[in-house]
PDB file of N, CA and C in Angstrom:
ATOM      1  N   MET A   1     -58.254 -63.564  34.474  1.00  0.00           N
ATOM      2  CA  MET A   1     -58.449 -62.578  35.525  1.00  0.00           C
ATOM      3  C   MET A   1     -58.661 -61.200  34.903  1.00  0.00           C
ATOM      4  N   PHE A   2     -59.595 -60.472  35.448  1.00  0.00           N
ATOM      5  CA  PHE A   2     -59.876 -59.113  34.971  1.00  0.00           C
ATOM      6  C   PHE A   2     -58.880 -58.119  35.540  1.00  0.00           C
ATOM      7  N   ARG A   3     -58.569 -57.111  34.750  1.00  0.00           N
ATOM      8  CA  ARG A   3     -57.728 -56.006  35.215  1.00  0.00           C
ATOM      9  C   ARG A   3     -58.670 -54.942  35.772  1.00  0.00           C
ATOM     10  N   VAL A   4     -58.353 -54.441  36.938  1.00  0.00           N
ATOM     11  CA  VAL A   4     -59.218 -53.458  37.598  1.00  0.00           C
ATOM     12  C   VAL A   4     -58.448 -52.131  37.786  1.00  0.00           C
ATOM     13  N   TYR A   5     -59.089 -51.063  37.342  1.00  0.00           N
ATOM     14  CA  TYR A   5     -58.524 -49.732  37.457  1.00  0.00           C
ATOM     15  C   TYR A   5     -59.537 -48.818  38.171  1.00  0.00           C
ATOM     16  N   ALA A   6     -59.027 -47.841  38.856  1.00  0.00           N
ATOM     17  CA  ALA A   6     -59.882 -46.773  39.398  1.00  0.00           C
ATOM     18  C   ALA A   6     -59.494 -45.480  38.691  1.00  0.00           C
ATOM     19  N   ILE A   7     -60.488 -44.713  38.322  1.00  0.00           N
ATOM     20  CA  ILE A   7     -60.241 -43.378  37.758  1.00  0.00           C
ATOM     21  C   ILE A   7     -60.786 -42.373  38.754  1.00  0.00           C
ATOM     22  N   ILE A   8     -59.908 -41.527  39.258  1.00  0.00           N
ATOM     23  CA  ILE A   8     -60.303 -40.495  40.225  1.00  0.00           C
ATOM     24  C   ILE A   8     -60.234 -39.139  39.521  1.00  0.00           C
ATOM     25  N   PRO A   9     -61.373 -38.547  39.196  1.00  0.00           N
ATOM     26  CA  PRO A   9     -61.360 -37.223  38.564  1.00  0.00           C
ATOM     27  C   PRO A   9     -61.063 -36.166  39.629  1.00  0.00           C
ATOM     28  N   ALA A  10     -59.907 -35.515  39.519  1.00  0.00           N
ATOM     29  CA  ALA A  10     -59.493 -34.520  40.507  1.00  0.00           C
ATOM     30  C   ALA A  10     -58.966 -33.258  39.856  1.00  0.00           C
ATOM     31  N   ALA A  11     -59.551 -32.905  38.715  1.00  0.00           N
ATOM     32  CA  ALA A  11     -59.098 -31.737  37.992  1.00  0.00           C
ATOM     33  C   ALA A  11     -59.943 -30.504  38.277  1.00  0.00           C
ATOM     34  N   GLY A  12     -60.893 -30.629  39.215  1.00  0.00           N
ATOM     35  CA  GLY A  12     -61.790 -29.517  39.521  1.00  0.00           C
ATOM     36  C   GLY A  12     -61.048 -28.324  40.121  1.00  0.00           C
ATOM     37  N   MET A  13     -61.670 -27.170  39.964  1.00  0.00           N
ATOM     38  CA  MET A  13     -61.054 -25.929  40.402  1.00  0.00           C
ATOM     39  C   MET A  13     -61.686 -25.374  41.685  1.00  0.00           C
ATOM     40  N   GLY A  14     -62.634 -26.083  42.278  1.00  0.00           N
ATOM     41  CA  GLY A  14     -63.217 -25.634  43.533  1.00  0.00           C
ATOM     42  C   GLY A  14     -64.254 -24.547  43.390  1.00  0.00           C
ATOM     43  N   GLN A  15     -64.880 -24.424  42.223  1.00  0.00           N
ATOM     44  CA  GLN A  15     -65.850 -23.364  41.990  1.00  0.00           C
ATOM     45  C   GLN A  15     -67.104 -23.502  42.829  1.00  0.00           C
ATOM     46  N   ARG A  16     -67.646 -24.716  42.938  1.00  0.00           N
ATOM     47  CA  ARG A  16     -68.874 -24.899  43.723  1.00  0.00           C
ATOM     48  C   ARG A  16     -68.640 -24.632  45.201  1.00  0.00           C
ATOM     49  N   LEU A  17     -67.487 -25.054  45.697  1.00  0.00           N
ATOM     50  CA  LEU A  17     -67.147 -24.818  47.090  1.00  0.00           C
ATOM     51  C   LEU A  17     -66.627 -23.405  47.313  1.00  0.00           C
ATOM     52  N   ASN A  18     -66.268 -22.758  46.212  1.00  0.00           N
ATOM     53  CA  ASN A  18     -65.736 -21.403  46.241  1.00  0.00           C
ATOM     54  C   ASN A  18     -64.552 -21.303  47.213  1.00  0.00           C
ATOM     55  N   SER A  19     -63.586 -22.184  46.983  1.00  0.00           N
ATOM     56  CA  SER A  19     -62.447 -22.242  47.900  1.00  0.00           C
ATOM     57  C   SER A  19     -61.122 -22.360  47.136  1.00  0.00           C
ATOM     58  N   TYR A  20     -60.087 -21.957  47.811  1.00  0.00           N
ATOM     59  CA  TYR A  20     -58.735 -22.198  47.320  1.00  0.00           C
ATOM     60  C   TYR A  20     -57.930 -22.712  48.499  1.00  0.00           C
ATOM     61  N   PRO A  21     -57.221 -23.804  48.365  1.00  0.00           N
ATOM     62  CA  PRO A  21     -57.184 -24.629  47.162  1.00  0.00           C
ATOM     63  C   PRO A  21     -58.480 -25.393  46.955  1.00  0.00           C
ATOM     64  N   ALA A  22     -58.598 -26.014  45.804  1.00  0.00           N
ATOM     65  CA  ALA A  22     -59.787 -26.809  45.497  1.00  0.00           C
ATOM     66  C   ALA A  22     -59.957 -27.887  46.563  1.00  0.00           C
ATOM     67  N   LYS A  23     -61.184 -28.405  46.701  1.00  0.00           N
ATOM     68  CA  LYS A  23     -61.479 -29.301  47.832  1.00  0.00           C
ATOM     69  C   LYS A  23     -60.611 -30.547  47.865  1.00  0.00           C
ATOM     70  N   GLN A  24     -60.156 -31.058  46.714  1.00  0.00           N
ATOM     71  CA  GLN A  24     -59.305 -32.256  46.737  1.00  0.00           C
ATOM     72  C   GLN A  24     -57.971 -31.989  47.416  1.00  0.00           C
ATOM     73  N   PHE A  25     -57.583 -30.735  47.509  1.00  0.00           N
ATOM     74  CA  PHE A  25     -56.314 -30.367  48.148  1.00  0.00           C
ATOM     75  C   PHE A  25     -56.496 -29.805  49.561  1.00  0.00           C
ATOM     76  N   GLN A  26     -57.743 -29.682  50.018  1.00  0.00           N
ATOM     77  CA  GLN A  26     -58.004 -29.222  51.391  1.00  0.00           C
ATOM     78  C   GLN A  26     -57.454 -30.264  52.362  1.00  0.00           C
ATOM     79  N   LEU A  27     -56.974 -29.809  53.498  1.00  0.00           N
ATOM     80  CA  LEU A  27     -56.360 -30.709  54.475  1.00  0.00           C
ATOM     81  C   LEU A  27     -57.362 -31.147  55.550  1.00  0.00           C
ATOM     82  N   ILE A  28     -57.294 -32.422  55.882  1.00  0.00           N
ATOM     83  CA  ILE A  28     -57.983 -32.994  57.039  1.00  0.00           C
ATOM     84  C   ILE A  28     -56.909 -33.690  57.850  1.00  0.00           C
ATOM     85  N   GLU A  29     -56.672 -33.196  59.047  1.00  0.00           N
ATOM     86  CA  GLU A  29     -55.615 -33.728  59.901  1.00  0.00           C
ATOM     87  C   GLU A  29     -54.281 -33.784  59.151  1.00  0.00           C
ATOM     88  N   ASP A  30     -53.916 -32.695  58.539  1.00  0.00           N
ATOM     89  CA  ASP A  30     -52.634 -32.523  57.836  1.00  0.00           C
ATOM     90  C   ASP A  30     -52.451 -33.421  56.622  1.00  0.00           C
ATOM     91  N   LYS A  31     -53.550 -33.918  56.066  1.00  0.00           N
ATOM     92  CA  LYS A  31     -53.460 -34.780  54.876  1.00  0.00           C
ATOM     93  C   LYS A  31     -54.517 -34.302  53.880  1.00  0.00           C
ATOM     94  N   PRO A  32     -54.132 -34.113  52.592  1.00  0.00           N
ATOM     95  CA  PRO A  32     -55.107 -33.663  51.596  1.00  0.00           C
ATOM     96  C   PRO A  32     -56.221 -34.703  51.361  1.00  0.00           C
ATOM     97  N   VAL A  33     -57.412 -34.230  51.114  1.00  0.00           N
ATOM     98  CA  VAL A  33     -58.549 -35.102  50.882  1.00  0.00           C
ATOM     99  C   VAL A  33     -58.229 -36.118  49.783  1.00  0.00           C
ATOM    100  N   ILE A  34     -57.562 -35.687  48.714  1.00  0.00           N
ATOM    101  CA  ILE A  34     -57.251 -36.592  47.589  1.00  0.00           C
ATOM    102  C   ILE A  34     -56.373 -37.745  48.051  1.00  0.00           C
ATOM    103  N   SER A  35     -55.528 -37.520  49.017  1.00  0.00           N
ATOM    104  CA  SER A  35     -54.662 -38.596  49.513  1.00  0.00           C
ATOM    105  C   SER A  35     -55.452 -39.692  50.201  1.00  0.00           C
ATOM    106  N   TYR A  36     -56.497 -39.319  50.935  1.00  0.00           N
ATOM    107  CA  TYR A  36     -57.380 -40.317  51.567  1.00  0.00           C
ATOM    108  C   TYR A  36     -58.076 -41.154  50.494  1.00  0.00           C
ATOM    109  N   THR A  37     -58.527 -40.493  49.443  1.00  0.00           N
ATOM    110  CA  THR A  37     -59.217 -41.188  48.359  1.00  0.00           C
ATOM    111  C   THR A  37     -58.274 -42.170  47.663  1.00  0.00           C
ATOM    112  N   ILE A  38     -57.081 -41.699  47.345  1.00  0.00           N
ATOM    113  CA  ILE A  38     -56.093 -42.539  46.688  1.00  0.00           C
ATOM    114  C   ILE A  38     -55.754 -43.750  47.576  1.00  0.00           C
ATOM    115  N   SER A  39     -55.544 -43.512  48.845  1.00  0.00           N
ATOM    116  CA  SER A  39     -55.182 -44.594  49.770  1.00  0.00           C
ATOM    117  C   SER A  39     -56.241 -45.680  49.824  1.00  0.00           C
ATOM    118  N   SER A  40     -57.508 -45.287  49.752  1.00  0.00           N
ATOM    119  CA  SER A  40     -58.594 -46.262  49.798  1.00  0.00           C
ATOM    120  C   SER A  40     -58.515 -47.231  48.613  1.00  0.00           C
ATOM    121  N   PHE A  41     -58.280 -46.708  47.428  1.00  0.00           N
ATOM    122  CA  PHE A  41     -58.163 -47.544  46.239  1.00  0.00           C
ATOM    123  C   PHE A  41     -56.860 -48.315  46.217  1.00  0.00           C
ATOM    124  N   GLU A  42     -55.792 -47.659  46.615  1.00  0.00           N
ATOM    125  CA  GLU A  42     -54.466 -48.259  46.624  1.00  0.00           C
ATOM    126  C   GLU A  42     -54.396 -49.491  47.521  1.00  0.00           C
ATOM    127  N   SER A  43     -55.148 -49.483  48.598  1.00  0.00           N
ATOM    128  CA  SER A  43     -55.091 -50.580  49.561  1.00  0.00           C
ATOM    129  C   SER A  43     -55.752 -51.857  49.043  1.00  0.00           C
ATOM    130  N   MET A  44     -56.513 -51.784  47.986  1.00  0.00           N
ATOM    131  CA  MET A  44     -57.156 -52.951  47.415  1.00  0.00           C
ATOM    132  C   MET A  44     -56.126 -53.734  46.607  1.00  0.00           C
ATOM    133  N   LEU A  45     -55.802 -54.902  47.066  1.00  0.00           N
ATOM    134  CA  LEU A  45     -54.736 -55.710  46.444  1.00  0.00           C
ATOM    135  C   LEU A  45     -55.021 -56.000  44.979  1.00  0.00           C
ATOM    136  N   TRP A  46     -56.292 -56.125  44.620  1.00  0.00           N
ATOM    137  CA  TRP A  46     -56.662 -56.479  43.251  1.00  0.00           C
ATOM    138  C   TRP A  46     -56.720 -55.271  42.313  1.00  0.00           C
ATOM    139  N   MET A  47     -56.497 -54.060  42.865  1.00  0.00           N
ATOM    140  CA  MET A  47     -56.521 -52.847  42.039  1.00  0.00           C
ATOM    141  C   MET A  47     -55.188 -52.737  41.320  1.00  0.00           C
ATOM    142  N   GLU A  48     -55.219 -52.771  39.989  1.00  0.00           N
ATOM    143  CA  GLU A  48     -53.989 -52.707  39.223  1.00  0.00           C
ATOM    144  C   GLU A  48     -53.421 -51.292  39.131  1.00  0.00           C
ATOM    145  N   LYS A  49     -54.252 -50.327  38.815  1.00  0.00           N
ATOM    146  CA  LYS A  49     -53.819 -48.940  38.696  1.00  0.00           C
ATOM    147  C   LYS A  49     -54.859 -48.015  39.308  1.00  0.00           C
ATOM    148  N   VAL A  50     -54.360 -46.933  39.896  1.00  0.00           N
ATOM    149  CA  VAL A  50     -55.224 -45.858  40.374  1.00  0.00           C
ATOM    150  C   VAL A  50     -54.852 -44.653  39.507  1.00  0.00           C
ATOM    151  N   ILE A  51     -55.756 -44.289  38.627  1.00  0.00           N
ATOM    152  CA  ILE A  51     -55.529 -43.217  37.666  1.00  0.00           C
ATOM    153  C   ILE A  51     -56.123 -41.932  38.235  1.00  0.00           C
ATOM    154  N   VAL A  52     -55.261 -40.980  38.563  1.00  0.00           N
ATOM    155  CA  VAL A  52     -55.710 -39.709  39.109  1.00  0.00           C
ATOM    156  C   VAL A  52     -55.631 -38.679  37.982  1.00  0.00           C
ATOM    157  N   VAL A  53     -56.797 -38.163  37.608  1.00  0.00           N
ATOM    158  CA  VAL A  53     -56.872 -37.165  36.546  1.00  0.00           C
ATOM    159  C   VAL A  53     -56.860 -35.799  37.196  1.00  0.00           C
ATOM    160  N   VAL A  54     -55.831 -35.013  36.897  1.00  0.00           N
ATOM    161  CA  VAL A  54     -55.636 -33.730  37.549  1.00  0.00           C
ATOM    162  C   VAL A  54     -55.286 -32.664  36.512  1.00  0.00           C
ATOM    163  N   SER A  55     -55.625 -31.419  36.790  1.00  0.00           N
ATOM    164  CA  SER A  55     -55.289 -30.365  35.834  1.00  0.00           C
ATOM    165  C   SER A  55     -53.764 -30.249  35.712  1.00  0.00           C
ATOM    166  N   VAL A  56     -53.307 -29.925  34.532  1.00  0.00           N
ATOM    167  CA  VAL A  56     -51.871 -29.821  34.270  1.00  0.00           C
ATOM    168  C   VAL A  56     -51.230 -28.802  35.227  1.00  0.00           C
ATOM    169  N   GLU A  57     -51.982 -27.749  35.550  1.00  0.00           N
ATOM    170  CA  GLU A  57     -51.450 -26.727  36.452  1.00  0.00           C
ATOM    171  C   GLU A  57     -51.187 -27.256  37.859  1.00  0.00           C
ATOM    172  N   GLU A  58     -51.821 -28.355  38.233  1.00  0.00           N
ATOM    173  CA  GLU A  58     -51.669 -28.906  39.559  1.00  0.00           C
ATOM    174  C   GLU A  58     -50.793 -30.163  39.614  1.00  0.00           C
ATOM    175  N   PHE A  59     -50.137 -30.486  38.487  1.00  0.00           N
ATOM    176  CA  PHE A  59     -49.308 -31.705  38.456  1.00  0.00           C
ATOM    177  C   PHE A  59     -48.194 -31.675  39.516  1.00  0.00           C
ATOM    178  N   ASP A  60     -47.515 -30.547  39.649  1.00  0.00           N
ATOM    179  CA  ASP A  60     -46.422 -30.479  40.628  1.00  0.00           C
ATOM    180  C   ASP A  60     -46.952 -30.685  42.054  1.00  0.00           C
ATOM    181  N   ARG A  61     -48.061 -30.041  42.366  1.00  0.00           N
ATOM    182  CA  ARG A  61     -48.671 -30.202  43.694  1.00  0.00           C
ATOM    183  C   ARG A  61     -49.055 -31.667  43.908  1.00  0.00           C
ATOM    184  N   MET A  62     -49.651 -32.293  42.893  1.00  0.00           N
ATOM    185  CA  MET A  62     -50.096 -33.683  43.018  1.00  0.00           C
ATOM    186  C   MET A  62     -48.908 -34.640  43.172  1.00  0.00           C
ATOM    187  N   ARG A  63     -47.857 -34.398  42.400  1.00  0.00           N
ATOM    188  CA  ARG A  63     -46.637 -35.229  42.547  1.00  0.00           C
ATOM    189  C   ARG A  63     -46.080 -35.121  43.961  1.00  0.00           C
ATOM    190  N   LYS A  64     -46.097 -33.929  44.532  1.00  0.00           N
ATOM    191  CA  LYS A  64     -45.597 -33.719  45.887  1.00  0.00           C
ATOM    192  C   LYS A  64     -46.464 -34.481  46.897  1.00  0.00           C
ATOM    193  N   ILE A  65     -47.776 -34.443  46.703  1.00  0.00           N
ATOM    194  CA  ILE A  65     -48.677 -35.199  47.587  1.00  0.00           C
ATOM    195  C   ILE A  65     -48.394 -36.687  47.495  1.00  0.00           C
ATOM    196  N   LEU A  66     -48.207 -37.201  46.278  1.00  0.00           N
ATOM    197  CA  LEU A  66     -47.912 -38.633  46.110  1.00  0.00           C
ATOM    198  C   LEU A  66     -46.635 -39.011  46.848  1.00  0.00           C
ATOM    199  N   LYS A  67     -45.633 -38.156  46.725  1.00  0.00           N
ATOM    200  CA  LYS A  67     -44.341 -38.419  47.394  1.00  0.00           C
ATOM    201  C   LYS A  67     -44.449 -38.272  48.914  1.00  0.00           C
ATOM    202  N   ASP A  68     -45.014 -37.159  49.365  1.00  0.00           N
ATOM    203  CA  ASP A  68     -45.080 -36.876  50.790  1.00  0.00           C
ATOM    204  C   ASP A  68     -45.926 -37.871  51.578  1.00  0.00           C
ATOM    205  N   HIS A  69     -46.891 -38.491  50.913  1.00  0.00           N
ATOM    206  CA  HIS A  69     -47.788 -39.416  51.614  1.00  0.00           C
ATOM    207  C   HIS A  69     -47.540 -40.878  51.191  1.00  0.00           C
ATOM    208  N   ASN A  70     -46.382 -41.096  50.585  1.00  0.00           N
ATOM    209  CA  ASN A  70     -45.893 -42.459  50.276  1.00  0.00           C
ATOM    210  C   ASN A  70     -46.878 -43.308  49.477  1.00  0.00           C
ATOM    211  N   HIS A  71     -47.456 -42.701  48.459  1.00  0.00           N
ATOM    212  CA  HIS A  71     -48.352 -43.471  47.597  1.00  0.00           C
ATOM    213  C   HIS A  71     -47.512 -44.379  46.699  1.00  0.00           C
ATOM    214  N   SER A  72     -48.115 -45.472  46.277  1.00  0.00           N
ATOM    215  CA  SER A  72     -47.373 -46.515  45.564  1.00  0.00           C
ATOM    216  C   SER A  72     -47.238 -46.231  44.073  1.00  0.00           C
ATOM    217  N   GLU A  73     -46.477 -47.108  43.434  1.00  0.00           N
ATOM    218  CA  GLU A  73     -46.240 -47.017  41.992  1.00  0.00           C
ATOM    219  C   GLU A  73     -47.495 -47.287  41.181  1.00  0.00           C
ATOM    220  N   LYS A  74     -48.514 -47.854  41.790  1.00  0.00           N
ATOM    221  CA  LYS A  74     -49.729 -48.136  41.033  1.00  0.00           C
ATOM    222  C   LYS A  74     -50.542 -46.864  40.751  1.00  0.00           C
ATOM    223  N   VAL A  75     -50.163 -45.742  41.359  1.00  0.00           N
ATOM    224  CA  VAL A  75     -50.848 -44.469  41.135  1.00  0.00           C
ATOM    225  C   VAL A  75     -50.196 -43.741  39.964  1.00  0.00           C
ATOM    226  N   VAL A  76     -51.021 -43.348  39.000  1.00  0.00           N
ATOM    227  CA  VAL A  76     -50.514 -42.602  37.853  1.00  0.00           C
ATOM    228  C   VAL A  76     -51.320 -41.323  37.675  1.00  0.00           C
ATOM    229  N   LEU A  77     -50.666 -40.298  37.158  1.00  0.00           N
ATOM    230  CA  LEU A  77     -51.322 -39.013  36.890  1.00  0.00           C
ATOM    231  C   LEU A  77     -51.595 -38.869  35.402  1.00  0.00           C
ATOM    232  N   VAL A  78     -52.786 -38.381  35.104  1.00  0.00           N
ATOM    233  CA  VAL A  78     -53.197 -38.156  33.717  1.00  0.00           C
ATOM    234  C   VAL A  78     -53.759 -36.733  33.666  1.00  0.00           C
ATOM    235  N   PRO A  79     -53.461 -35.983  32.587  1.00  0.00           N
ATOM    236  CA  PRO A  79     -53.959 -34.591  32.510  1.00  0.00           C
ATOM    237  C   PRO A  79     -55.471 -34.519  32.354  1.00  0.00           C
ATOM    238  N   GLY A  80     -56.055 -33.548  33.067  1.00  0.00           N
ATOM    239  CA  GLY A  80     -57.498 -33.334  32.984  1.00  0.00           C
ATOM    240  C   GLY A  80     -57.866 -32.388  31.862  1.00  0.00           C
ATOM    241  N   GLU A  81     -59.149 -32.172  31.742  1.00  0.00           N
ATOM    242  CA  GLU A  81     -59.714 -31.259  30.741  1.00  0.00           C
ATOM    243  C   GLU A  81     -60.532 -30.177  31.456  1.00  0.00           C
ATOM    244  N   LEU A  82     -61.176 -29.324  30.690  1.00  0.00           N
ATOM    245  CA  LEU A  82     -61.985 -28.257  31.273  1.00  0.00           C
ATOM    246  C   LEU A  82     -63.283 -28.775  31.902  1.00  0.00           C
ATOM    247  N   THR A  83     -63.745 -29.923  31.438  1.00  0.00           N
ATOM    248  CA  THR A  83     -64.993 -30.493  31.984  1.00  0.00           C
ATOM    249  C   THR A  83     -64.698 -31.822  32.652  1.00  0.00           C
ATOM    250  N   ARG A  84     -65.580 -32.185  33.572  1.00  0.00           N
ATOM    251  CA  ARG A  84     -65.457 -33.492  34.257  1.00  0.00           C
ATOM    252  C   ARG A  84     -65.536 -34.624  33.237  1.00  0.00           C
ATOM    253  N   HIS A  85     -66.450 -34.504  32.289  1.00  0.00           N
ATOM    254  CA  HIS A  85     -66.590 -35.558  31.266  1.00  0.00           C
ATOM    255  C   HIS A  85     -65.289 -35.738  30.497  1.00  0.00           C
ATOM    256  N   GLY A  86     -64.691 -34.617  30.099  1.00  0.00           N
ATOM    257  CA  GLY A  86     -63.425 -34.686  29.349  1.00  0.00           C
ATOM    258  C   GLY A  86     -62.313 -35.286  30.179  1.00  0.00           C
ATOM    259  N   SER A  87     -62.260 -34.972  31.450  1.00  0.00           N
ATOM    260  CA  SER A  87     -61.247 -35.519  32.330  1.00  0.00           C
ATOM    261  C   SER A  87     -61.405 -37.026  32.495  1.00  0.00           C
ATOM    262  N   ILE A  88     -62.634 -37.455  32.734  1.00  0.00           N
ATOM    263  CA  ILE A  88     -62.875 -38.895  32.864  1.00  0.00           C
ATOM    264  C   ILE A  88     -62.527 -39.611  31.563  1.00  0.00           C
ATOM    265  N   PHE A  89     -62.877 -38.991  30.447  1.00  0.00           N
ATOM    266  CA  PHE A  89     -62.544 -39.602  29.154  1.00  0.00           C
ATOM    267  C   PHE A  89     -61.031 -39.759  28.989  1.00  0.00           C
ATOM    268  N   ASN A  90     -60.247 -38.760  29.448  1.00  0.00           N
ATOM    269  CA  ASN A  90     -58.780 -38.912  29.404  1.00  0.00           C
ATOM    270  C   ASN A  90     -58.311 -40.084  30.249  1.00  0.00           C
ATOM    271  N   GLY A  91     -58.937 -40.284  31.402  1.00  0.00           N
ATOM    272  CA  GLY A  91     -58.602 -41.439  32.225  1.00  0.00           C
ATOM    273  C   GLY A  91     -58.907 -42.742  31.529  1.00  0.00           C
ATOM    274  N   ILE A  92     -60.036 -42.813  30.838  1.00  0.00           N
ATOM    275  CA  ILE A  92     -60.422 -44.016  30.106  1.00  0.00           C
ATOM    276  C   ILE A  92     -59.461 -44.235  28.944  1.00  0.00           C
ATOM    277  N   LYS A  93     -59.094 -43.174  28.233  1.00  0.00           N
ATOM    278  CA  LYS A  93     -58.133 -43.317  27.119  1.00  0.00           C
ATOM    279  C   LYS A  93     -56.797 -43.859  27.634  1.00  0.00           C
ATOM    280  N   TYR A  94     -56.348 -43.344  28.781  1.00  0.00           N
ATOM    281  CA  TYR A  94     -55.099 -43.844  29.360  1.00  0.00           C
ATOM    282  C   TYR A  94     -55.222 -45.333  29.678  1.00  0.00           C
ATOM    283  N   MET A  95     -56.329 -45.691  30.319  1.00  0.00           N
ATOM    284  CA  MET A  95     -56.550 -47.077  30.698  1.00  0.00           C
ATOM    285  C   MET A  95     -56.548 -47.999  29.472  1.00  0.00           C
ATOM    286  N   LYS A  96     -57.243 -47.576  28.435  1.00  0.00           N
ATOM    287  CA  LYS A  96     -57.324 -48.413  27.235  1.00  0.00           C
ATOM    288  C   LYS A  96     -56.034 -48.470  26.437  1.00  0.00           C
ATOM    289  N   SER A  97     -55.122 -47.486  26.660  1.00  0.00           N
ATOM    290  CA  SER A  97     -53.891 -47.434  25.880  1.00  0.00           C
ATOM    291  C   SER A  97     -52.885 -48.486  26.309  1.00  0.00           C
ATOM    292  N   GLY A  98     -53.052 -49.010  27.526  1.00  0.00           N
ATOM    293  CA  GLY A  98     -52.120 -50.027  28.001  1.00  0.00           C
ATOM    294  C   GLY A  98     -50.809 -49.479  28.541  1.00  0.00           C
ATOM    295  N   HIS A  99     -50.731 -48.135  28.724  1.00  0.00           N
ATOM    296  CA  HIS A  99     -49.519 -47.540  29.297  1.00  0.00           C
ATOM    297  C   HIS A  99     -49.299 -48.090  30.693  1.00  0.00           C
ATOM    298  N   SER A 100     -48.029 -48.188  31.081  1.00  0.00           N
ATOM    299  CA  SER A 100     -47.751 -48.568  32.456  1.00  0.00           C
ATOM    300  C   SER A 100     -47.346 -47.360  33.284  1.00  0.00           C
ATOM    301  N   GLU A 101     -47.054 -46.255  32.621  1.00  0.00           N
ATOM    302  CA  GLU A 101     -46.625 -45.039  33.312  1.00  0.00           C
ATOM    303  C   GLU A 101     -47.554 -43.903  32.979  1.00  0.00           C
ATOM    304  N   GLY A 102     -47.765 -43.021  33.939  1.00  0.00           N
ATOM    305  CA  GLY A 102     -48.536 -41.795  33.714  1.00  0.00           C
ATOM    306  C   GLY A 102     -47.578 -40.707  33.304  1.00  0.00           C
ATOM    307  N   LEU A 103     -48.007 -39.473  33.466  1.00  0.00           N
ATOM    308  CA  LEU A 103     -47.179 -38.328  33.111  1.00  0.00           C
ATOM    309  C   LEU A 103     -46.388 -37.833  34.291  1.00  0.00           C
TER     310      LEU A 103
END
């Protein structure tokens, strides 16, 4: 059986949208956009891990979202980089490392 992971790059700063907070933290019906994305992947029974790559500065906010919206243990946080490519690469490195816990 194959192991299936999702990597969600969410370390962006909202520059293109020119907004604060960044769009992944914007609310739709009192729920952050990132929470809807996580829930979609989390609901797939065959999904082993949902790796959310987020900037280190937003770790506390992201942890609060995971707690407040009852996300499961299969969701892990990994630190992002300055570029989208670097952030995705960090997610891939985490996935390949075999860790069971994020940061």
